[in-house]
Amino acid sequence: MHKDEFHLKFFMCVIQSRQLVRTRQRTEWIMTHEEHHAAKTLGIGKAIAVLTSGGDAQGMNAAVRAVVRVGIFTGARVFFVHEGYQGLVDGGDHIREATWESVSMMLQLGGTVIGSARCKDFREREGRLRAAYNLVKRGITNLCVIGGDGSLTGADTFRSEWSDLLSDLQKAGKITDEEATKSSYLNIVGLVGSIDNDFCGTDMTIGTDSALHRIIEIVDAITTTAQSHQRTFVLEVMGRHCGYLALVTSLSCGADWVFIPECPPDDDWEEHLCRRLSETRTRGSRLNIIIVAEGAIDKNGKPITSEDIKNLVVKRLGYDTRVTVLGHVQRGGTPSAFDRILGSRMGVEAVMALLEGTPDTPACVVSLSGNQAVRLPLMECVQVTKDVTKAMDDKKFDEAMKLRGRSFMNNWEVYKLLAHVRPPVSKSGSHTVAVMNVGAPAAGMNAAVRSTVRIGLIQGNRVLVVHDGFEGLAKGQIEEAGWSYVGGWTGQGGSKLGTKRTLPKKSFEQISANITKFNIQGLVIIGGFEAYTGGLELMEGRKQFDELCIPFVVIPATVSNNVPGSDFSIGADTALNTICTTCDRIKQSAAGTKRRVFIIETMGGYCGYLATMAGLAAGADAAYIFEEPFTIRDLQANVEHLVQKMKTTVKRGLVLRNEKCNENYTTDFIFNLYSEEGKGIFDSRKNVLGHMQQGGSPTPFDRNFATKMGAKAMNWMSGKIKESYRNGRIFANTPDSGCVLGMRKRALLFQPVTELKDQTDFEHRIPKEQWWLKLRPILKILAKYEIDLDTSDHAHLEHISRKRSGEAGV
């Protein structure tokens, strides 16, 4: 989301129809039914060209697909520009009109289907003149550029010269006065596609999350062989002059050391590194992992290479050391669910920004801030990106870190704490904090426990772990955790502590007794809806049991993503990727057999998050959820939609059903209905994914999200315990001493559980308002349903300086 990087594991922009009131200011929007309907005609008489430029990145195809389909939905003509700016200059067959079906099966492909190329011609005015001619002749005045900062800078130059280029073409007699008048101005919107995540103004660029997936897959594989032989591995990752991939990889795998260009190590780093590695071995670890960004340097600007590090470790410590340079494998493979959704949402927003553009509208870039989409002036972002490079060249590394943004700095601070700060030997005067898992298992829980335990130890606290949730707390299944206790937990799925759905109310006496017995002064509860409701019960229990008057914080962790107070829960991203992988294989199967529709049942209880987001990421034709009631007429309309689809060149269908969307319209019922109505037209198959969605190794987003949530929770806990210390004991009885830590839009917030009660549908175990419901129109439009573009949320034109100074630093 991230995924910042959040993941934010996440994340992203919503379909909108609106009118820009004033350039370079935040805007106000008035949406009427007529305006919603008008979106379908917004593009009539207009033409959009979409191109991918620079290095390829997974998720670019999702963005291209969204631009094409939403452009066609609005009535516009949409053109592919093959081979990037080179295709724009060369014209001819490189610029072809796109159809709805021409972007089918693009979503799950890595790279860019329409091609990308470095173009020297476009850097010269003569080349841009030819490009302008090719656009004018096709009536194209809207250009969507998907690429890095160089590509977007080129687009802005092209736009600023547009009038002069038209004038030159008129004088040369290559275009008519009428053509020049119709093409009087050019609208430019940029989408940042780069695995490096080096573009300032956005938390995540398209392709970054997928690159992290490739890296973590390799790190996990290397870990097993390294442990077998007690080896040290030095891994070099891409990123040019940006250390984002290296930094997040280090957080996600618990690396011993990371080298990034934004923060070179101290002059005596060789001594520090060797001491760190030997300490890790002394504590019982059988491996060492060192991550190196390809642009890593020392404080004098001298490159630090992976070979340099290997030679140092072998010479000083004599460890068996291997180097792995990951290279272009990081650019390859299937895009992650996050990148597909990010690309799709950004593509939709790009079309709306283009069609609403005026001659006075500055060229903008669609960016991600936390879980919100923003439009930022393109050249402001490019300038700040250049400022980072200049700051590093001038050896102003503190300034470079600040320019990268709060989210980057947050990652760095958490990494430094977990990897470079040694826990104090003495715990005199420390507090005792207990950590537990509650509810169903979710990938990433172990990463959250590890972070919580180690930050607690670094602060000088005594940290206890509770096995089997509230039940274990009542039975006294509690033990003290040391630094090595949680070693290697970051990449492990499930719950190492054990987790149960049992709530605390029936065991208050036993729980109170154990809180006293073990001197527990604070409680970190990592889990799903049961963790939240358990927290509410603890607040109620304070009236009867003084022992329960200790601070506690709930960290949401559930595949269902249904905890009130947070847009994302740990584990949901891993489950979403599992569903996407399965859907990809199923679609491939359907493509081989032709005319086949698959009905897939997903988990989530009454929460339709997984079904909706997986539908968007996998290109589903429909996703049935509890939050959006449906009738037999809707089912019949979906069947008819698929019947019409089978008449095109796309002869396959995918339908997702949330497990509790309707008690009567079961998966079997829908399968039987589709089978009956599709006789002679298509075959139907069904698949219940089940508990495979709760298993597996956590994704980079979930690892990173969990690590930062655990660190933030423990920092809050230490402060709250000190605040609650009265008369020689801890007494916390205020609403803000029992909170949910959640991600809300751009920030991580602590919200009292009692204040979230009114926002909760307890019968169905879901929040009353859920942000992702606003994405459902995108899913339907991309599946070619005739609906209104209707949403209450929207992106604003902002300024990067305002954005950066106001960031909450997720």
mmCIF file of N, CA, C and O in Angstrom, residues 269-315:
data_model
loop_
_atom_site.group_PDB
_atom_site.id
_atom_site.type_symbol
_atom_site.label_atom_id
_atom_site.label_comp_id
_atom_site.label_asym_id
_atom_site.label_seq_id
_atom_site.Cartn_x
_atom_site.Cartn_y
_atom_site.Cartn_z
ATOM 1 N N TRP A 269 33.371 1.864 8.673
ATOM 2 C CA TRP A 269 32.294 0.893 8.479
ATOM 3 C C TRP A 269 32.797 -0.544 8.399
ATOM 4 O O TRP A 269 32.075 -1.484 8.755
ATOM 5 N N GLU A 270 34.028 -0.730 7.924
ATOM 6 C CA GLU A 270 34.560 -2.094 7.822
ATOM 7 C C GLU A 270 34.594 -2.775 9.194
ATOM 8 O O GLU A 270 34.215 -3.946 9.332
ATOM 9 N N GLU A 271 35.032 -2.011 10.219
ATOM 10 C CA GLU A 271 35.080 -2.562 11.574
ATOM 11 C C GLU A 271 33.676 -2.880 12.081
ATOM 12 O O GLU A 271 33.428 -3.942 12.659
ATOM 13 N N HIS A 272 32.754 -1.925 11.865
ATOM 14 C CA HIS A 272 31.374 -2.117 12.318
ATOM 15 C C HIS A 272 30.729 -3.334 11.647
ATOM 16 O O HIS A 272 30.046 -4.137 12.296
ATOM 17 N N LEU A 273 30.925 -3.451 10.350
ATOM 18 C CA LEU A 273 30.329 -4.561 9.609
ATOM 19 C C LEU A 273 30.827 -5.910 10.134
ATOM 20 O O LEU A 273 30.038 -6.823 10.404
ATOM 21 N N CYS A 274 32.123 -6.035 10.279
ATOM 22 C CA CYS A 274 32.688 -7.310 10.733
ATOM 23 C C CYS A 274 32.230 -7.640 12.155
ATOM 24 O O CYS A 274 31.953 -8.806 12.469
ATOM 25 N N ARG A 275 32.130 -6.610 13.000
ATOM 26 C CA ARG A 275 31.639 -6.862 14.358
ATOM 27 C C ARG A 275 30.187 -7.323 14.333
ATOM 28 O O ARG A 275 29.794 -8.246 15.047
ATOM 29 N N ARG A 276 29.385 -6.674 13.498
ATOM 30 C CA ARG A 276 27.973 -7.053 13.390
ATOM 31 C C ARG A 276 27.827 -8.506 12.943
ATOM 32 O O ARG A 276 27.027 -9.280 13.486
ATOM 33 N N LEU A 277 28.580 -8.906 11.925
ATOM 34 C CA LEU A 277 28.494 -10.276 11.405
ATOM 35 C C LEU A 277 28.921 -11.298 12.460
ATOM 36 O O LEU A 277 28.278 -12.346 12.627
ATOM 37 N N SER A 278 29.996 -11.005 13.165
ATOM 38 C CA SER A 278 30.475 -11.965 14.172
ATOM 39 C C SER A 278 29.512 -12.057 15.349
ATOM 40 O O SER A 278 29.302 -13.141 15.907
ATOM 41 N N GLU A 279 28.885 -10.926 15.721
ATOM 42 C CA GLU A 279 27.893 -10.950 16.804
ATOM 43 C C GLU A 279 26.700 -11.813 16.423
ATOM 44 O O GLU A 279 26.165 -12.568 17.242
ATOM 45 N N THR A 280 26.277 -11.705 15.164
ATOM 46 C CA THR A 280 25.145 -12.502 14.695
ATOM 47 C C THR A 280 25.466 -13.987 14.782
ATOM 48 O O THR A 280 24.646 -14.797 15.221
ATOM 49 N N ARG A 281 26.670 -14.346 14.373
ATOM 50 C CA ARG A 281 27.084 -15.759 14.444
ATOM 51 C C ARG A 281 27.164 -16.225 15.906
ATOM 52 O O ARG A 281 26.782 -17.338 16.234
ATOM 53 N N THR A 282 27.680 -15.350 16.767
ATOM 54 C CA THR A 282 27.819 -15.690 18.188
ATOM 55 C C THR A 282 26.459 -15.977 18.815
ATOM 56 O O THR A 282 26.342 -16.832 19.699
ATOM 57 N N ARG A 283 25.420 -15.267 18.336
ATOM 58 C CA ARG A 283 24.077 -15.488 18.887
ATOM 59 C C ARG A 283 23.416 -16.741 18.330
ATOM 60 O O ARG A 283 22.255 -17.022 18.619
ATOM 61 N N GLY A 284 24.126 -17.478 17.486
ATOM 62 C CA GLY A 284 23.602 -18.760 17.027
ATOM 63 C C GLY A 284 23.119 -18.797 15.600
ATOM 64 O O GLY A 284 22.692 -19.841 15.110
ATOM 65 N N SER A 285 23.176 -17.661 14.885
ATOM 66 C CA SER A 285 22.725 -17.662 13.491
ATOM 67 C C SER A 285 23.741 -18.391 12.608
ATOM 68 O O SER A 285 24.947 -18.276 12.803
ATOM 69 N N ARG A 286 23.231 -19.111 11.634
ATOM 70 C CA ARG A 286 24.101 -19.875 10.735
ATOM 71 C C ARG A 286 24.353 -19.149 9.414
ATOM 72 O O ARG A 286 24.967 -19.719 8.508
ATOM 73 N N LEU A 287 23.843 -17.944 9.277
ATOM 74 C CA LEU A 287 24.055 -17.228 8.017
ATOM 75 C C LEU A 287 24.142 -15.733 8.251
ATOM 76 O O LEU A 287 23.712 -15.227 9.285
ATOM 77 N N ASN A 288 24.682 -15.037 7.277
ATOM 78 C CA ASN A 288 24.672 -13.582 7.244
ATOM 79 C C ASN A 288 24.203 -13.138 5.864
ATOM 80 O O ASN A 288 24.608 -13.717 4.856
ATOM 81 N N ILE A 289 23.348 -12.136 5.851
ATOM 82 C CA ILE A 289 22.875 -11.560 4.587
ATOM 83 C C ILE A 289 23.260 -10.090 4.549
ATOM 84 O O ILE A 289 22.954 -9.328 5.480
ATOM 85 N N ILE A 290 23.945 -9.690 3.480
ATOM 86 C CA ILE A 290 24.309 -8.283 3.266
ATOM 87 C C ILE A 290 23.698 -7.852 1.937
ATOM 88 O O ILE A 290 23.890 -8.510 0.916
ATOM 89 N N ILE A 291 22.940 -6.761 1.956
ATOM 90 C CA ILE A 291 22.291 -6.250 0.739
ATOM 91 C C ILE A 291 23.034 -4.996 0.266
ATOM 92 O O ILE A 291 23.309 -4.091 1.068
ATOM 93 N N VAL A 292 23.345 -4.952 -1.016
ATOM 94 C CA VAL A 292 24.078 -3.821 -1.593
ATOM 95 C C VAL A 292 23.281 -3.230 -2.757
ATOM 96 O O VAL A 292 22.931 -3.945 -3.697
ATOM 97 N N ALA A 293 22.989 -1.945 -2.681
ATOM 98 C CA ALA A 293 22.378 -1.254 -3.823
ATOM 99 C C ALA A 293 23.456 -1.024 -4.881
ATOM 100 O O ALA A 293 24.611 -0.744 -4.544
ATOM 101 N N GLU A 294 23.083 -1.136 -6.149
ATOM 102 C CA GLU A 294 24.091 -1.035 -7.212
ATOM 103 C C GLU A 294 24.797 0.321 -7.228
ATOM 104 O O GLU A 294 25.909 0.446 -7.718
ATOM 105 N N GLY A 295 24.169 1.342 -6.655
ATOM 106 C CA GLY A 295 24.791 2.669 -6.629
ATOM 107 C C GLY A 295 25.446 2.997 -5.297
ATOM 108 O O GLY A 295 25.731 4.171 -5.021
ATOM 109 N N ALA A 296 25.692 1.988 -4.461
ATOM 110 C CA ALA A 296 26.249 2.229 -3.118
ATOM 111 C C ALA A 296 27.604 2.922 -3.192
ATOM 112 O O ALA A 296 28.441 2.607 -4.039
ATOM 113 N N ILE A 297 27.808 3.872 -2.276
ATOM 114 C CA ILE A 297 29.059 4.649 -2.238
ATOM 115 C C ILE A 297 29.462 4.878 -0.781
ATOM 116 O O ILE A 297 28.637 4.726 0.130
ATOM 117 N N ASP A 298 30.725 5.269 -0.576
ATOM 118 C CA ASP A 298 31.138 5.699 0.764
ATOM 119 C C ASP A 298 30.989 7.218 0.856
ATOM 120 O O ASP A 298 30.537 7.866 -0.100
ATOM 121 N N LYS A 299 31.375 7.798 1.981
ATOM 122 C CA LYS A 299 31.144 9.231 2.195
ATOM 123 C C LYS A 299 31.960 10.118 1.257
ATOM 124 O O LYS A 299 31.679 11.305 1.108
ATOM 125 N N ASN A 300 32.978 9.537 0.617
ATOM 126 C CA ASN A 300 33.778 10.298 -0.346
ATOM 127 C C ASN A 300 33.298 10.104 -1.780
ATOM 128 O O ASN A 300 33.930 10.581 -2.723
ATOM 129 N N GLY A 301 32.196 9.375 -1.930
ATOM 130 C CA GLY A 301 31.644 9.146 -3.260
ATOM 131 C C GLY A 301 32.257 7.969 -3.993
ATOM 132 O O GLY A 301 31.937 7.719 -5.159
ATOM 133 N N LYS A 302 33.128 7.219 -3.328
ATOM 134 C CA LYS A 302 33.756 6.062 -3.961
ATOM 135 C C LYS A 302 32.787 4.872 -3.927
ATOM 136 O O LYS A 302 32.218 4.572 -2.890
ATOM 137 N N PRO A 303 32.626 4.179 -5.058
ATOM 138 C CA PRO A 303 31.701 3.041 -5.087
ATOM 139 C C PRO A 303 32.099 1.941 -4.109
ATOM 140 O O PRO A 303 33.285 1.666 -3.904
ATOM 141 N N ILE A 304 31.079 1.348 -3.487
ATOM 142 C CA ILE A 304 31.271 0.160 -2.653
ATOM 143 C C ILE A 304 30.654 -1.006 -3.408
ATOM 144 O O ILE A 304 29.430 -1.055 -3.585
ATOM 145 N N THR A 305 31.449 -1.920 -3.881
ATOM 146 C CA THR A 305 30.949 -3.018 -4.701
ATOM 147 C C THR A 305 30.761 -4.281 -3.864
ATOM 148 O O THR A 305 31.337 -4.424 -2.775
ATOM 149 N N SER A 306 29.960 -5.183 -4.400
ATOM 150 C CA SER A 306 29.721 -6.451 -3.712
ATOM 151 C C SER A 306 31.010 -7.262 -3.584
ATOM 152 O O SER A 306 31.227 -7.956 -2.584
ATOM 153 N N GLU A 307 31.890 -7.161 -4.569
ATOM 154 C CA GLU A 307 33.170 -7.881 -4.510
ATOM 155 C C GLU A 307 34.061 -7.314 -3.402
ATOM 156 O O GLU A 307 34.763 -8.056 -2.714
ATOM 157 N N ASP A 308 34.025 -5.974 -3.233
ATOM 158 C CA ASP A 308 34.798 -5.341 -2.156
ATOM 159 C C ASP A 308 34.370 -5.906 -0.801
ATOM 160 O O ASP A 308 35.207 -6.210 0.055
ATOM 161 N N ILE A 309 33.069 -6.024 -0.633
ATOM 162 C CA ILE A 309 32.525 -6.494 0.649
ATOM 163 C C ILE A 309 32.893 -7.965 0.877
ATOM 164 O O ILE A 309 33.290 -8.364 1.983
ATOM 165 N N LYS A 310 32.762 -8.770 -0.178
ATOM 166 C CA LYS A 310 33.131 -10.184 -0.064
ATOM 167 C C LYS A 310 34.591 -10.332 0.361
ATOM 168 O O LYS A 310 34.919 -11.091 1.288
ATOM 169 N N ASN A 311 35.472 -9.606 -0.310
ATOM 170 C CA ASN A 311 36.899 -9.706 0.002
ATOM 171 C C ASN A 311 37.191 -9.281 1.441
ATOM 172 O O ASN A 311 38.041 -9.870 2.120
ATOM 173 N N LEU A 312 36.478 -8.247 1.898
ATOM 174 C CA LEU A 312 36.648 -7.777 3.270
ATOM 175 C C LEU A 312 36.266 -8.868 4.277
ATOM 176 O O LEU A 312 37.006 -9.143 5.223
ATOM 177 N N VAL A 313 35.093 -9.486 4.074
ATOM 178 C CA VAL A 313 34.588 -10.504 5.006
ATOM 179 C C VAL A 313 35.512 -11.727 5.023
ATOM 180 O O VAL A 313 35.832 -12.273 6.088
ATOM 181 N N VAL A 314 35.961 -12.140 3.853
ATOM 182 C CA VAL A 314 36.851 -13.314 3.763
ATOM 183 C C VAL A 314 38.181 -13.015 4.456
ATOM 184 O O VAL A 314 38.715 -13.835 5.230
ATOM 185 N N LYS A 315 38.720 -11.812 4.203
ATOM 186 C CA LYS A 315 40.027 -11.456 4.760
ATOM 187 C C LYS A 315 39.977 -11.283 6.275
ATOM 188 O O LYS A 315 40.850 -11.783 7.010
#
